[in-house]
Amino acid sequence: MNRRIYILNGPNLNLLGKRQPEIYGHDTLADVERDCAALGAELGLETALFQSNHEGGIIDRIHEARDQAAGIIINPAAYTHTSVAILDALNAFDGPVLEVHISNVHKRESFRHHSYVSLRADGVIAGFGVQGYTLALRRMATLLA
Ligand code: CA2
């Protein structure tokens, strides 16, 4: 069975650890990639992390995941709150989908309280900092067991 997990990240998350540490912390996306790869090895999962500043780039990866990945962990960033197209792409993926937000979106502006992606996600983590990614990976291992 394919044990590859795609970890998809939306716009501006390439700046993680470089700006606004009071909201998003000091860890970079490279740190997230390393931590997920290490935990994935323990859990028997192979991780592949991608980031795109473009809606279509994220959608292309979701389509690719249809035959390349067993599950998707996604932080769609601002597209969370706007993108029916990402929701539609996720609805065409058969495996588990877990949604991660570094910040607690419910403690922030009201426009961040609604997520299109949550209509498809099997679980949502928000406000656990970048630790949310590894927590989601543990949950993914359980869902795929
Ligand atoms: O809390 C999250 O993970 C978010 O998905 C992050 C998005 C935001 O639009 C969502 O409402 C919640 C923003 C990502 C921007 O990331 C940056 C990181 C460091 C510096 C600047 C932006």
PDB file of C-alpha atoms and ligand atoms in Angstrom:
ATOM      1  CA  MET A   1       0.000   0.000   0.000  1.00  0.00           C
ATOM      2  CA  ASN A   2       1.168   3.533  -0.794  1.00  0.00           C
ATOM      3  CA  ARG A   3       2.294   5.196   2.493  1.00  0.00           C
ATOM      4  CA  ARG A   4       3.095   8.619   1.030  1.00  0.00           C
ATOM      5  CA  ILE A   5       1.531  11.678   2.654  1.00  0.00           C
ATOM      6  CA  TYR A   6       1.377  15.005   0.855  1.00  0.00           C
ATOM      7  CA  ILE A   7       1.757  18.032   3.136  1.00  0.00           C
ATOM      8  CA  LEU A   8       0.457  20.992   1.126  1.00  0.00           C
ATOM      9  CA  ASN A   9       0.937  24.633   2.078  1.00  0.00           C
ATOM     10  CA  GLY A  10      -0.649  27.714   0.622  1.00  0.00           C
ATOM     11  CA  PRO A  11       0.373  31.308  -0.042  1.00  0.00           C
ATOM     12  CA  ASN A  12       2.918  33.158   2.073  1.00  0.00           C
ATOM     13  CA  LEU A  13       3.818  30.111   4.152  1.00  0.00           C
ATOM     14  CA  ASN A  14       7.260  30.268   2.518  1.00  0.00           C
ATOM     15  CA  LEU A  15       7.731  33.220   4.923  1.00  0.00           C
ATOM     16  CA  LEU A  16       7.166  31.044   7.980  1.00  0.00           C
ATOM     17  CA  GLY A  17       9.755  31.805  10.669  1.00  0.00           C
ATOM     18  CA  LYS A  18      10.916  34.903   8.803  1.00  0.00           C
ATOM     19  CA  ARG A  19       8.051  37.359   9.527  1.00  0.00           C
ATOM     20  CA  GLN A  20       5.285  37.753  12.135  1.00  0.00           C
ATOM     21  CA  PRO A  21       6.770  35.304  14.686  1.00  0.00           C
ATOM     22  CA  GLU A  22       4.251  36.588  17.261  1.00  0.00           C
ATOM     23  CA  ILE A  23       1.510  34.875  15.223  1.00  0.00           C
ATOM     24  CA  TYR A  24       3.261  32.009  13.439  1.00  0.00           C
ATOM     25  CA  GLY A  25       6.329  31.288  15.600  1.00  0.00           C
ATOM     26  CA  HIS A  26      10.014  31.000  14.738  1.00  0.00           C
ATOM     27  CA  ASP A  27      10.105  27.648  12.935  1.00  0.00           C
ATOM     28  CA  THR A  28      10.494  27.699   9.164  1.00  0.00           C
ATOM     29  CA  LEU A  29       8.758  25.489   6.610  1.00  0.00           C
ATOM     30  CA  ALA A  30      12.092  23.660   6.251  1.00  0.00           C
ATOM     31  CA  ASP A  31      11.884  22.858   9.997  1.00  0.00           C
ATOM     32  CA  VAL A  32       8.341  21.539   9.488  1.00  0.00           C
ATOM     33  CA  GLU A  33       9.536  19.421   6.565  1.00  0.00           C
ATOM     34  CA  ARG A  34      12.375  17.950   8.651  1.00  0.00           C
ATOM     35  CA  ASP A  35      10.169  17.224  11.696  1.00  0.00           C
ATOM     36  CA  CYS A  36       7.489  15.568   9.568  1.00  0.00           C
ATOM     37  CA  ALA A  37      10.042  13.448   7.694  1.00  0.00           C
ATOM     38  CA  ALA A  38      11.553  12.252  11.003  1.00  0.00           C
ATOM     39  CA  LEU A  39       8.184  11.419  12.563  1.00  0.00           C
ATOM     40  CA  GLY A  40       6.989   9.869   9.316  1.00  0.00           C
ATOM     41  CA  ALA A  41       9.962   7.480   9.367  1.00  0.00           C
ATOM     42  CA  GLU A  42       8.914   6.364  12.884  1.00  0.00           C
ATOM     43  CA  LEU A  43       5.308   5.905  11.772  1.00  0.00           C
ATOM     44  CA  GLY A  44       6.157   4.144   8.511  1.00  0.00           C
ATOM     45  CA  LEU A  45       4.949   7.075   6.415  1.00  0.00           C
ATOM     46  CA  GLU A  46       6.840   8.884   3.670  1.00  0.00           C
ATOM     47  CA  THR A  47       6.183  12.626   3.661  1.00  0.00           C
ATOM     48  CA  ALA A  48       6.404  15.060   0.764  1.00  0.00           C
ATOM     49  CA  LEU A  49       5.959  18.751   1.582  1.00  0.00           C
ATOM     50  CA  PHE A  50       5.004  21.349  -1.022  1.00  0.00           C
ATOM     51  CA  GLN A  51       4.270  25.062  -0.868  1.00  0.00           C
ATOM     52  CA  SER A  52       2.742  27.271  -3.540  1.00  0.00           C
ATOM     53  CA  ASN A  53       1.688  30.891  -3.652  1.00  0.00           C
ATOM     54  CA  HIS A  54      -0.726  30.022  -6.458  1.00  0.00           C
ATOM     55  CA  GLU A  55      -4.157  28.424  -6.187  1.00  0.00           C
ATOM     56  CA  GLY A  56      -3.578  26.359  -9.339  1.00  0.00           C
ATOM     57  CA  GLY A  57      -0.270  25.052  -8.007  1.00  0.00           C
ATOM     58  CA  ILE A  58      -2.021  23.656  -4.944  1.00  0.00           C
ATOM     59  CA  ILE A  59      -4.826  22.183  -7.055  1.00  0.00           C
ATOM     60  CA  ASP A  60      -2.289  20.474  -9.353  1.00  0.00           C
ATOM     61  CA  ARG A  61      -0.671  18.811  -6.319  1.00  0.00           C
ATOM     62  CA  ILE A  62      -4.060  17.629  -5.047  1.00  0.00           C
ATOM     63  CA  HIS A  63      -4.748  16.067  -8.451  1.00  0.00           C
ATOM     64  CA  GLU A  64      -1.296  14.441  -8.403  1.00  0.00           C
ATOM     65  CA  ALA A  65      -2.053  13.064  -4.937  1.00  0.00           C
ATOM     66  CA  ARG A  66      -4.945  11.042  -6.393  1.00  0.00           C
ATOM     67  CA  ASP A  67      -2.460   8.383  -7.516  1.00  0.00           C
ATOM     68  CA  GLN A  68       0.679   9.402  -5.624  1.00  0.00           C
ATOM     69  CA  ALA A  69      -0.447   9.780  -1.985  1.00  0.00           C
ATOM     70  CA  ALA A  70      -2.471   7.873   0.602  1.00  0.00           C
ATOM     71  CA  GLY A  71      -3.455  11.030   2.490  1.00  0.00           C
ATOM     72  CA  ILE A  72      -3.244  14.820   2.426  1.00  0.00           C
ATOM     73  CA  ILE A  73      -2.381  17.230   5.210  1.00  0.00           C
ATOM     74  CA  ILE A  74      -3.154  20.739   4.026  1.00  0.00           C
ATOM     75  CA  ASN A  75      -2.710  24.254   5.320  1.00  0.00           C
ATOM     76  CA  PRO A  76      -4.350  26.207   2.498  1.00  0.00           C
ATOM     77  CA  ALA A  77      -3.455  29.511   4.234  1.00  0.00           C
ATOM     78  CA  ALA A  78      -5.692  32.373   3.003  1.00  0.00           C
ATOM     79  CA  TYR A  79      -7.264  30.097   0.359  1.00  0.00           C
ATOM     80  CA  THR A  80      -8.902  28.283   3.281  1.00  0.00           C
ATOM     81  CA  HIS A  81     -11.414  31.097   3.454  1.00  0.00           C
ATOM     82  CA  THR A  82     -11.951  31.717  -0.259  1.00  0.00           C
ATOM     83  CA  SER A  83     -11.317  28.695  -2.445  1.00  0.00           C
ATOM     84  CA  VAL A  84     -14.187  26.586  -3.710  1.00  0.00           C
ATOM     85  CA  ALA A  85     -11.707  25.313  -6.340  1.00  0.00           C
ATOM     86  CA  ILE A  86      -9.446  23.756  -3.682  1.00  0.00           C
ATOM     87  CA  LEU A  87     -12.510  22.237  -1.994  1.00  0.00           C
ATOM     88  CA  ASP A  88     -13.610  20.747  -5.327  1.00  0.00           C
ATOM     89  CA  ALA A  89     -10.135  19.276  -5.906  1.00  0.00           C
ATOM     90  CA  LEU A  90     -10.086  17.746  -2.416  1.00  0.00           C
ATOM     91  CA  ASN A  91     -13.530  16.254  -3.035  1.00  0.00           C
ATOM     92  CA  ALA A  92     -11.967  14.337  -5.954  1.00  0.00           C
ATOM     93  CA  PHE A  93      -9.346  12.779  -3.628  1.00  0.00           C
ATOM     94  CA  ASP A  94     -10.381   9.510  -1.964  1.00  0.00           C
ATOM     95  CA  GLY A  95      -8.018   9.287   1.047  1.00  0.00           C
ATOM     96  CA  PRO A  96      -8.024  11.087   4.401  1.00  0.00           C
ATOM     97  CA  VAL A  97      -7.650  14.872   4.389  1.00  0.00           C
ATOM     98  CA  LEU A  98      -6.504  16.741   7.505  1.00  0.00           C
ATOM     99  CA  GLU A  99      -6.593  20.550   7.690  1.00  0.00           C
ATOM    100  CA  VAL A 100      -3.944  22.385   9.727  1.00  0.00           C
ATOM    101  CA  HIS A 101      -3.763  26.015  10.826  1.00  0.00           C
ATOM    102  CA  ILE A 102      -0.760  27.225  12.772  1.00  0.00           C
ATOM    103  CA  SER A 103      -2.688  30.035  14.444  1.00  0.00           C
ATOM    104  CA  ASN A 104      -6.031  29.749  16.211  1.00  0.00           C
ATOM    105  CA  VAL A 105      -8.143  31.115  13.385  1.00  0.00           C
ATOM    106  CA  HIS A 106     -11.190  31.298  15.687  1.00  0.00           C
ATOM    107  CA  LYS A 107      -9.423  33.836  17.888  1.00  0.00           C
ATOM    108  CA  ARG A 108      -8.730  36.073  14.891  1.00  0.00           C
ATOM    109  CA  GLU A 109     -10.770  38.145  12.418  1.00  0.00           C
ATOM    110  CA  SER A 110     -14.238  36.796  11.602  1.00  0.00           C
ATOM    111  CA  PHE A 111     -13.304  36.235   7.920  1.00  0.00           C
ATOM    112  CA  ARG A 112     -10.924  33.511   9.149  1.00  0.00           C
ATOM    113  CA  HIS A 113     -13.697  31.649  10.964  1.00  0.00           C
ATOM    114  CA  HIS A 114     -15.112  30.032   7.846  1.00  0.00           C
ATOM    115  CA  SER A 115     -13.227  27.330   5.967  1.00  0.00           C
ATOM    116  CA  TYR A 116     -14.324  25.834   2.638  1.00  0.00           C
ATOM    117  CA  VAL A 117     -11.751  23.078   3.138  1.00  0.00           C
ATOM    118  CA  SER A 118     -13.416  22.011   6.424  1.00  0.00           C
ATOM    119  CA  LEU A 119     -16.399  20.813   4.351  1.00  0.00           C
ATOM    120  CA  ARG A 120     -14.083  18.008   3.142  1.00  0.00           C
ATOM    121  CA  ALA A 121     -11.521  17.631   5.937  1.00  0.00           C
ATOM    122  CA  ASP A 122     -11.696  14.548   8.142  1.00  0.00           C
ATOM    123  CA  GLY A 123     -10.134  16.571  10.961  1.00  0.00           C
ATOM    124  CA  VAL A 124      -8.996  20.122  11.696  1.00  0.00           C
ATOM    125  CA  ILE A 125      -6.176  21.371  13.925  1.00  0.00           C
ATOM    126  CA  ALA A 126      -5.817  25.081  14.713  1.00  0.00           C
ATOM    127  CA  GLY A 127      -3.739  27.043  17.166  1.00  0.00           C
ATOM    128  CA  PHE A 128      -1.125  24.416  18.027  1.00  0.00           C
ATOM    129  CA  GLY A 129       1.645  26.239  16.187  1.00  0.00           C
ATOM    130  CA  VAL A 130       3.710  24.193  13.753  1.00  0.00           C
ATOM    131  CA  GLN A 131       3.263  21.228  16.109  1.00  0.00           C
ATOM    132  CA  GLY A 132      -0.122  20.898  14.389  1.00  0.00           C
ATOM    133  CA  TYR A 133       1.604  19.307  11.392  1.00  0.00           C
ATOM    134  CA  THR A 134       3.159  16.454  13.386  1.00  0.00           C
ATOM    135  CA  LEU A 135      -0.064  15.978  15.369  1.00  0.00           C
ATOM    136  CA  ALA A 136      -1.915  15.675  12.072  1.00  0.00           C
ATOM    137  CA  LEU A 137       0.676  13.155  10.853  1.00  0.00           C
ATOM    138  CA  ARG A 138       0.067  10.996  13.953  1.00  0.00           C
ATOM    139  CA  ARG A 139      -3.668  11.129  13.276  1.00  0.00           C
ATOM    140  CA  MET A 140      -3.011  10.227   9.628  1.00  0.00           C
ATOM    141  CA  ALA A 141      -1.131   7.093  10.757  1.00  0.00           C
ATOM    142  CA  THR A 142      -4.154   6.083  12.848  1.00  0.00           C
ATOM    143  CA  LEU A 143      -6.588   6.699   9.995  1.00  0.00           C
ATOM    144  CA  LEU A 144      -4.457   4.638   7.576  1.00  0.00           C
ATOM    145  CA  ALA A 145      -3.831   1.746   9.999  1.00  0.00           C
TER     146      ALA A 145
HETATM  147  O1  CA2 B   1      -2.861  29.894  10.871  1.00  0.00           O
HETATM  148  C1  CA2 B   1      -2.652  29.449   9.728  1.00  0.00           C
HETATM  149  O2  CA2 B   1      -1.940  28.484   9.508  1.00  0.00           O
HETATM  150  C2  CA2 B   1      -3.261  30.168   8.528  1.00  0.00           C
HETATM  151  O3  CA2 B   1      -3.640  29.191   7.572  1.00  0.00           O
HETATM  152  C3  CA2 B   1      -2.154  31.056   7.977  1.00  0.00           C
HETATM  153  C4  CA2 B   1      -2.613  31.954   6.827  1.00  0.00           C
HETATM  154  C5  CA2 B   1      -3.879  32.715   7.197  1.00  0.00           C
HETATM  155  O4  CA2 B   1      -4.347  33.441   6.069  1.00  0.00           O
HETATM  156  C6  CA2 B   1      -4.969  31.789   7.688  1.00  0.00           C
HETATM  157  O5  CA2 B   1      -6.106  32.540   8.051  1.00  0.00           O
HETATM  158  C7  CA2 B   1      -4.488  30.979   8.881  1.00  0.00           C
HETATM  159  C8  CA2 B   1      -1.518  32.977   6.485  1.00  0.00           C
HETATM  160  C9  CA2 B   1      -0.217  32.331   6.130  1.00  0.00           C
HETATM  161  C10 CA2 B   1       0.813  33.411   6.045  1.00  0.00           C
HETATM  162  O6  CA2 B   1       1.985  32.913   6.607  1.00  0.00           O
HETATM  163  C11 CA2 B   1       2.941  33.797   6.998  1.00  0.00           C
HETATM  164  C12 CA2 B   1       3.940  33.315   7.810  1.00  0.00           C
HETATM  165  C13 CA2 B   1       4.914  34.146   8.260  1.00  0.00           C
HETATM  166  C14 CA2 B   1       4.919  35.471   7.882  1.00  0.00           C
HETATM  167  C15 CA2 B   1       3.924  35.959   7.064  1.00  0.00           C
HETATM  168  C16 CA2 B   1       2.931  35.125   6.611  1.00  0.00           C
END
